Tab-separated table of C-alpha atoms in Angstrom:
chain	number	residue	atom	x	y	z
H	1	MET	CA	9.789	-17.157	-2.947
H	2	ARG	CA	7.861	-20.564	-1.414
H	3	ARG	CA	6.605	-22.737	-4.139
H	4	CYS	CA	3.669	-24.996	-2.375
H	5	GLY	CA	3.230	-25.693	-5.918
H	6	ILE	CA	2.426	-22.319	-6.902
H	7	VAL	CA	4.739	-20.740	-10.273
H	8	VAL	CA	5.152	-17.802	-10.507
H	9	VAL	CA	6.770	-17.086	-13.778
H	10	LEU	CA	8.057	-13.101	-13.707
H	11	ALA	CA	9.637	-12.048	-10.882
H	12	THR	CA	7.704	-8.662	-11.447
H	13	ALA	CA	4.021	-8.583	-11.167
H	14	CYS	CA	2.360	-5.573	-13.187
H	15	VAL	CA	-1.719	-5.121	-12.121
H	16	LEU	CA	-4.036	-3.064	-13.493
H	17	LEU	CA	-5.050	-0.120	-11.728
H	18	LEU	CA	-8.755	-0.630	-10.318
H	19	ALA	CA	-8.743	0.543	-6.985
H	20	GLY	CA	-10.080	3.601	-5.459
H	21	PRO	CA	-7.372	6.719	-3.759
H	22	MET	CA	-6.557	5.643	-0.876
H	23	ALA	CA	-8.430	8.128	2.705
H	24	GLN	CA	-5.762	9.523	4.735
H	25	GLY	CA	-6.042	8.353	8.611
H	26	SER	CA	-5.904	10.246	11.510
H	27	SER	CA	-6.052	8.138	14.614
H	28	ALA	CA	-2.649	7.304	16.153
H	29	PRO	CA	-1.647	3.949	17.647
H	30	ALA	CA	-1.775	3.850	20.950
H	31	GLY	CA	0.415	4.075	24.003
H	32	ALA	CA	2.383	1.294	25.469
H	33	ALA	CA	0.654	2.125	29.027
H	34	GLU	CA	-2.850	2.441	27.376
H	35	TRP	CA	-2.264	-0.338	25.038
H	36	ALA	CA	-1.470	-2.194	28.107
H	37	LYS	CA	-5.044	-1.250	29.882
H	38	ILE	CA	-6.272	-2.585	26.441
H	39	GLU	CA	-5.074	-5.662	26.938
H	40	GLN	CA	-5.979	-5.602	30.438
H	41	ALA	CA	-9.969	-4.586	29.423
H	42	ALA	CA	-10.096	-7.877	26.643
H	43	GLU	CA	-8.734	-10.710	28.700
H	44	GLN	CA	-11.120	-9.665	31.043
H	45	GLN	CA	-13.916	-10.098	27.896
H	46	GLU	CA	-12.859	-13.467	27.355
H	47	ARG	CA	-13.560	-14.064	24.118
H	48	VAL	CA	-13.382	-12.884	21.109
H	49	VAL	CA	-15.692	-12.665	16.927
H	50	LEU	CA	-13.862	-13.033	14.013
H	51	TYR	CA	-16.148	-13.132	10.737
H	52	LEU	CA	-13.829	-14.373	8.536
H	53	SER	CA	-14.755	-15.259	4.820
H	54	ILE	CA	-11.312	-17.171	3.383
H	55	ALA	CA	-11.067	-21.352	4.075
H	56	GLY	CA	-7.880	-22.550	5.268
H	57	VAL	CA	-5.892	-20.587	7.971
H	58	GLU	CA	-8.848	-20.722	10.673
H	59	ALA	CA	-7.147	-23.297	12.229
H	60	ARG	CA	-3.452	-21.948	12.079
H	61	MET	CA	-4.953	-17.966	13.402
H	62	LYS	CA	-6.360	-19.883	16.980
H	63	ALA	CA	-3.142	-21.521	17.412
H	64	GLU	CA	-1.464	-18.538	17.114
H	65	PHE	CA	-3.698	-15.743	18.452
H	66	ARG	CA	-3.773	-18.526	21.565
H	67	LYS	CA	-0.237	-18.201	21.750
H	68	ALA	CA	0.191	-14.214	21.564
H	69	TYR	CA	-3.307	-14.230	24.067
H	70	PRO	CA	-3.790	-17.518	26.563
H	71	LYS	CA	-6.420	-15.745	28.313
H	72	LEU	CA	-8.628	-14.716	24.384
H	73	GLN	CA	-10.650	-17.337	22.976
H	74	LEU	CA	-11.052	-16.673	19.723
H	75	ASP	CA	-14.731	-17.733	17.575
H	76	VAL	CA	-14.465	-17.856	13.894
H	77	ILE	CA	-17.354	-17.888	12.296
H	78	ARG	CA	-16.719	-18.183	8.341
H	79	GLN	CA	-18.533	-18.148	6.102
H	80	PRO	CA	-18.831	-16.708	2.090
H	81	THR	CA	-18.587	-12.941	1.893
H	82	GLY	CA	-22.727	-12.503	0.779
H	83	GLU	CA	-23.010	-14.702	3.258
H	84	LEU	CA	-21.960	-12.289	6.070
H	85	ILE	CA	-22.529	-9.535	4.805
H	86	SER	CA	-26.082	-10.099	5.009
H	87	ARG	CA	-25.107	-11.378	8.849
H	88	LEU	CA	-23.036	-8.500	9.591
H	89	ASP	CA	-25.758	-5.860	8.180
H	90	ALA	CA	-28.854	-7.598	10.281
H	91	GLU	CA	-26.696	-7.479	13.259
H	92	ARG	CA	-25.245	-3.327	12.480
H	93	GLN	CA	-29.596	-2.516	12.224
H	94	ALA	CA	-30.015	-4.034	15.458
H	95	SER	CA	-27.167	-3.234	16.749
H	96	ALA	CA	-26.919	-7.180	17.771
H	97	SER	CA	-24.099	-9.137	19.557
H	98	GLY	CA	-22.086	-10.668	17.073
H	99	ALA	CA	-19.160	-9.848	15.304
H	100	ASP	CA	-16.634	-8.072	16.427
H	101	VAL	CA	-13.754	-7.941	13.856
H	102	VAL	CA	-14.634	-9.029	10.093
H	103	PHE	CA	-12.399	-10.527	7.468
H	104	HIS	CA	-13.829	-10.757	3.870
H	105	THR	CA	-13.308	-8.933	-0.022
H	106	ASP	CA	-15.582	-7.062	-0.344
H	107	ARG	CA	-14.511	-3.628	-0.395
H	108	GLY	CA	-17.721	-1.953	-1.310
H	109	TRP	CA	-19.807	-2.709	1.411
H	110	PHE	CA	-15.953	-1.709	3.822
H	111	ASP	CA	-16.706	1.715	2.424
H	112	GLN	CA	-20.387	1.680	2.993
H	113	VAL	CA	-20.418	0.774	6.282
H	114	ALA	CA	-17.257	2.842	6.955
H	115	SER	CA	-18.744	5.115	9.711
H	116	HIS	CA	-19.867	1.711	11.493
H	117	LEU	CA	-16.018	1.233	11.799
H	118	VAL	CA	-13.812	1.970	14.804
H	119	PRO	CA	-10.056	3.333	13.751
H	120	ALA	CA	-7.230	1.582	14.164
H	121	THR	CA	-5.269	2.332	17.204
H	122	GLY	CA	-2.690	-0.502	18.290
H	123	PRO	CA	0.841	-0.668	17.690
H	124	ALA	CA	0.273	-2.285	14.883
H	125	LEU	CA	-1.157	1.048	12.802
H	126	SER	CA	2.602	2.159	12.342
H	127	LEU	CA	2.836	-0.643	10.095
H	128	TYR	CA	0.304	0.874	7.722
H	129	LYS	CA	-0.798	4.059	8.031
H	130	GLY	CA	0.101	6.383	5.460
H	131	THR	CA	0.503	3.377	3.073
H	132	LYS	CA	-2.208	2.154	0.088
H	133	SER	CA	-3.382	-0.540	2.896
H	134	ALA	CA	-5.174	2.151	5.097
H	135	PHE	CA	-8.477	3.239	4.174
H	136	ALA	CA	-11.050	5.544	5.318
H	137	GLU	CA	-9.012	7.068	8.182
H	138	ASN	CA	-7.464	4.047	9.679
H	139	ARG	CA	-10.568	2.286	9.475
H	140	TYR	CA	-10.092	-0.838	7.683
H	141	PHE	CA	-7.072	-2.328	6.140
H	142	THR	CA	-5.811	-4.526	3.597
H	143	SER	CA	-5.130	-7.819	5.540
H	144	MET	CA	-4.192	-10.112	2.593
H	145	LEU	CA	-3.570	-10.262	-1.395
H	146	VAL	CA	-4.336	-13.454	-3.662
H	147	PRO	CA	-3.696	-13.766	-6.804
H	148	PHE	CA	-6.157	-15.529	-9.909
H	149	SER	CA	-3.659	-18.001	-10.885
H	150	LEU	CA	-4.340	-21.315	-13.700
H	151	ALA	CA	-5.179	-24.504	-11.831
H	152	TYR	CA	-3.894	-27.536	-13.821
H	153	ASN	CA	-4.243	-31.403	-13.821
H	154	THR	CA	-0.793	-32.969	-14.854
H	155	GLN	CA	-2.240	-36.281	-15.604
H	156	VAL	CA	-5.480	-34.689	-17.844
H	157	LEU	CA	-1.980	-32.639	-19.313
H	158	ALA	CA	0.490	-35.975	-19.353
H	159	SER	CA	-2.737	-37.414	-21.630
H	160	LEU	CA	-2.888	-34.538	-23.763
H	161	GLY	CA	0.953	-34.282	-24.465
H	162	VAL	CA	0.480	-30.116	-23.496
H	163	GLY	CA	3.089	-28.861	-21.346
H	164	VAL	CA	2.778	-26.927	-18.003
H	165	PRO	CA	0.871	-23.310	-18.552
H	166	THR	CA	2.459	-20.494	-18.712
H	167	GLY	CA	0.103	-17.836	-19.121
H	168	TRP	CA	-3.581	-16.905	-19.523
H	169	GLN	CA	-3.012	-18.007	-23.441
H	170	ASP	CA	-2.415	-21.078	-22.822
H	171	MET	CA	-5.892	-21.867	-22.315
H	172	LEU	CA	-6.626	-21.581	-25.780
H	173	ASN	CA	-4.561	-24.566	-26.724
H	174	PRO	CA	-6.915	-26.335	-29.512
H	175	LYS	CA	-6.231	-29.629	-27.139
H	176	PHE	CA	-8.724	-28.529	-24.786
H	177	ALA	CA	-11.783	-28.630	-26.691
H	178	ASN	CA	-15.344	-29.812	-25.660
H	179	GLY	CA	-14.955	-28.822	-21.808
H	180	LEU	CA	-11.759	-29.208	-21.415
H	181	VAL	CA	-10.896	-25.837	-19.755
H	182	GLY	CA	-13.163	-24.408	-16.413
H	183	LEU	CA	-14.158	-21.124	-16.094
H	184	PRO	CA	-16.511	-19.810	-12.923
H	185	GLU	CA	-18.996	-17.968	-14.068
H	186	ARG	CA	-18.491	-14.622	-14.365
H	187	GLY	CA	-21.330	-13.608	-12.199
H	188	SER	CA	-19.876	-15.399	-9.721
H	189	ALA	CA	-17.623	-12.361	-8.090
H	190	PRO	CA	-17.137	-9.385	-9.596
H	191	VAL	CA	-13.320	-9.758	-9.197
H	192	THR	CA	-13.019	-12.464	-11.609
H	193	LEU	CA	-15.511	-9.912	-13.697
H	194	GLN	CA	-12.725	-7.377	-13.494
H	195	CYS	CA	-9.674	-9.784	-14.444
H	196	TYR	CA	-11.898	-11.593	-17.971
H	197	TYR	CA	-11.869	-7.566	-18.573
H	198	ALA	CA	-7.897	-7.411	-18.062
H	199	ILE	CA	-7.138	-10.207	-19.554
H	200	ALA	CA	-9.630	-8.592	-22.691
H	201	GLN	CA	-7.457	-5.273	-22.127
H	202	THR	CA	-4.791	-7.254	-22.526
H	203	HIS	CA	-5.665	-9.918	-25.125
H	204	GLY	CA	-8.302	-8.022	-27.141
H	205	MET	CA	-11.378	-9.526	-27.223
H	206	GLY	CA	-10.701	-12.060	-29.888
H	207	PHE	CA	-9.234	-14.227	-27.043
H	208	PHE	CA	-12.307	-15.390	-25.529
H	209	GLU	CA	-14.133	-15.901	-28.832
H	210	ARG	CA	-11.555	-18.044	-29.314
H	211	LEU	CA	-12.095	-19.499	-26.174
H	212	GLY	CA	-15.847	-19.982	-26.510
H	213	LYS	CA	-15.335	-22.034	-29.592
H	214	LEU	CA	-12.979	-24.285	-27.338
H	215	LYS	CA	-17.013	-24.855	-25.026
H	216	PRO	CA	-15.412	-24.321	-21.847
H	217	ARG	CA	-17.251	-25.389	-18.435
H	218	LEU	CA	-18.727	-22.094	-16.651
H	219	TYR	CA	-19.004	-23.390	-12.581
H	220	PRO	CA	-20.817	-21.132	-10.357
H	221	SER	CA	-17.884	-20.538	-8.537
H	222	ILE	CA	-14.210	-20.880	-7.805
H	223	GLY	CA	-14.632	-23.713	-5.641
H	224	PRO	CA	-16.443	-26.545	-8.212
H	225	THR	CA	-14.338	-25.309	-10.815
H	226	VAL	CA	-11.189	-26.357	-8.760
H	227	GLN	CA	-12.660	-29.547	-8.130
H	228	SER	CA	-13.591	-29.819	-11.651
H	229	VAL	CA	-9.379	-29.788	-12.453
H	230	ALA	CA	-8.540	-31.526	-9.580
H	231	ALA	CA	-11.290	-34.627	-10.846
H	232	GLY	CA	-10.090	-34.505	-14.063
H	233	ALA	CA	-12.723	-33.035	-16.095
H	234	ASN	CA	-10.960	-29.988	-17.062
H	235	ALA	CA	-7.253	-29.839	-18.002
H	236	VAL	CA	-6.830	-26.514	-16.665
H	237	GLY	CA	-9.572	-24.123	-14.894
H	238	PHE	CA	-9.564	-20.700	-13.657
H	239	VAL	CA	-9.367	-20.235	-10.454
H	240	GLN	CA	-6.994	-18.411	-6.827
H	241	THR	CA	-4.213	-19.651	-5.242
H	242	ALA	CA	-5.727	-20.377	-2.013
H	243	ALA	CA	-8.318	-22.476	-3.353
H	244	PRO	CA	-6.430	-26.106	-4.300
H	245	ALA	CA	-4.702	-25.691	-1.193
H	246	ASP	CA	-5.666	-28.611	0.641
H	247	LEU	CA	-5.942	-30.290	-2.867
H	248	ILE	CA	-2.701	-30.340	-3.286
H	249	LYS	CA	-1.656	-31.093	0.500
H	250	ALA	CA	-4.361	-33.943	-0.128
H	251	GLY	CA	-1.957	-35.412	-3.325
H	252	ALA	CA	-4.215	-34.342	-5.823
H	253	PRO	CA	-3.180	-34.282	-9.407
H	254	ILE	CA	-2.886	-30.370	-9.192
H	255	LYS	CA	-1.036	-27.690	-9.803
H	256	GLN	CA	-1.199	-24.252	-10.220
H	257	MET	CA	1.001	-21.192	-11.635
H	258	VAL	CA	0.387	-17.177	-11.593
H	259	PRO	CA	0.207	-15.661	-15.255
H	260	THR	CA	1.763	-12.257	-15.128
H	261	ASN	CA	-0.415	-10.916	-18.345
H	262	PRO	CA	-1.789	-9.361	-16.709
H	263	SER	CA	-1.550	-10.303	-13.321
H	264	CYS	CA	-5.025	-9.635	-11.081
H	265	TYR	CA	-5.679	-9.193	-7.585
H	266	TYR	CA	-7.927	-9.165	-4.606
H	267	GLY	CA	-7.957	-8.247	-1.676
H	268	TYR	CA	-9.421	-9.322	1.662
H	269	PHE	CA	-10.074	-6.384	4.250
H	270	VAL	CA	-10.039	-6.305	8.181
H	271	ALA	CA	-12.238	-4.048	10.359
H	272	GLN	CA	-13.007	-3.738	13.817
H	273	VAL	CA	-16.589	-3.133	13.788
H	274	ALA	CA	-18.392	-0.384	16.154
H	275	TRP	CA	-21.086	-2.818	17.212
H	276	SER	CA	-18.545	-4.979	18.947
H	277	LYS	CA	-20.207	-5.809	22.470
H	278	ARG	CA	-16.364	-6.619	23.077
H	279	PRO	CA	-14.463	-3.356	21.943
H	280	GLN	CA	-11.253	-4.056	23.779
H	281	ALA	CA	-11.220	-7.705	22.256
H	282	ALA	CA	-11.864	-6.788	19.092
H	283	GLN	CA	-9.464	-4.178	19.945
H	284	VAL	CA	-6.500	-6.692	20.502
H	285	LEU	CA	-7.618	-9.046	17.530
H	286	LEU	CA	-7.749	-6.320	14.983
H	287	ASN	CA	-4.441	-5.451	15.816
H	288	TRP	CA	-2.688	-8.876	15.970
H	289	VAL	CA	-4.356	-9.370	12.208
H	290	MET	CA	-1.887	-6.456	11.097
H	291	SER	CA	0.664	-7.362	13.233
H	292	ARG	CA	3.608	-9.202	11.378
H	293	ALA	CA	2.960	-12.220	13.514
H	294	GLY	CA	-0.815	-12.431	12.700
H	295	GLN	CA	0.590	-11.706	9.170
H	296	GLU	CA	2.686	-14.418	9.394
H	297	ALA	CA	0.064	-17.051	11.173
H	298	ILE	CA	-2.539	-15.876	7.705
H	299	HIS	CA	0.215	-15.932	4.907
H	300	GLY	CA	2.589	-18.751	5.728
H	301	TRP	CA	1.219	-21.960	4.289
H	302	GLY	CA	2.539	-20.247	1.098
H	303	TYR	CA	-0.512	-19.665	-1.037
H	304	THR	CA	-1.347	-15.655	-0.435
H	305	ALA	CA	0.789	-12.216	-0.095
H	306	SER	CA	1.102	-9.787	3.255
H	307	PRO	CA	0.915	-6.549	2.050
H	308	LEU	CA	3.618	-6.272	4.543
H	309	GLU	CA	6.948	-7.510	3.053
H	310	ASN	CA	8.948	-10.442	4.262
H	311	ILE	CA	6.375	-12.359	6.492
H	312	PRO	CA	8.061	-16.157	6.317
H	313	GLY	CA	6.232	-18.288	4.012
H	314	GLY	CA	4.005	-16.000	2.707
H	315	LEU	CA	3.927	-15.493	-1.506
H	316	ASP	CA	6.253	-12.840	-2.394
H	317	VAL	CA	4.273	-10.938	-4.862
H	318	LYS	CA	3.564	-7.271	-4.180
H	319	PRO	CA	1.597	-5.320	-6.943
H	320	ASP	CA	2.648	-2.408	-7.618
H	321	LYS	CA	-0.832	-1.003	-8.625
H	322	PRO	CA	-3.623	-1.052	-6.378
H	323	LEU	CA	-5.580	-4.169	-5.933
H	324	LEU	CA	-9.198	-5.865	-7.832
H	325	ASP	CA	-11.486	-3.397	-6.627
H	326	GLY	CA	-15.223	-5.364	-6.937
H	327	ILE	CA	-16.635	-1.833	-8.131
H	328	LEU	CA	-17.723	-2.264	-11.933
H	329	THR	CA	-17.443	0.178	-14.567
H	330	PRO	CA	-19.534	0.682	-17.525
H	331	ALA	CA	-16.823	-0.523	-19.469
H	332	GLN	CA	-16.786	-4.319	-17.082
H	333	GLN	CA	-20.359	-4.697	-16.920
H	334	GLU	CA	-20.992	-4.681	-20.970
H	335	PHE	CA	-18.024	-6.314	-20.960
H	336	GLY	CA	-19.408	-8.990	-18.933
H	337	ARG	CA	-22.496	-8.920	-21.473
H	338	GLN	CA	-20.567	-9.883	-24.181
H	339	PHE	CA	-18.577	-12.338	-21.427
H	340	ASP	CA	-21.083	-14.049	-21.270
H	341	LYS	CA	-22.658	-14.490	-25.600
H	342	MET	CA	-18.740	-15.506	-26.791
H	343	THR	CA	-18.784	-18.491	-24.148
H	344	ARG	CA	-22.013	-19.683	-23.699
């Protein structure tokens, strides 16, 4: 396993079952001759547009895609998932030019618009068809697994005489009182609340009652949380593994570990949209993202995991159960209200 500042304390992840069943697909990979024609047509379309919601992977994707398809320009629009969805819905309703392929975290959106997504037919489909990473008759696919993690400031921990955290329970250290624990608001993302709920299911509601007595600092999202840990405003913070990557690379006094008590993973999903004005180019890009070469380009930085096995550089952590899906149950919604009372 490539570490890159991430510590995984157990080799086997135990991930909570929160996603629904996989839809069995009926599409089949195109034959070699047919795929060659699709690639030729894609090159004539000259460009392809990817809507992407995760930071840190765009440059590598562009560079590696250009090596594979030098005549096809990859343009990337990167925005948070919610902003992308607003943009995508407007394009879909107007049948307007914009995205060709989408890559974001909101599985509920993919389910809602599944009839407006194009089933994959490229050679890489054989890697996914019939697996837990293929959904809605091969209309969208898991392309990235991201673990939630605990980021920590090495200098702050040293000043407090506190060792490296080994699990979620280390947020309860009394030395972290008065705002030294950073948490994204539970409303910042449904999967964040689902992970908080998973922690409560494992450790009991008393976990967050005790955490609340330490007066944690709440942030609007993971981004400000990780920035505050890096700046030393927090000793530890609830984040996800990709969030501190640039700060670690820049030499900030921040590291992270991936708890497994419980493990919490969420997915990024990828699909071709039916309103694409460059359908062959979209097919080619989707297939490349799904391929082993595309997965290595995406995950080679060492902070995320591929649904495919043995991707060089990617995190070697494979959930043995479905991912957090962001679709909140009534019990999780009620827990969210209790979370607010306990942590404010």
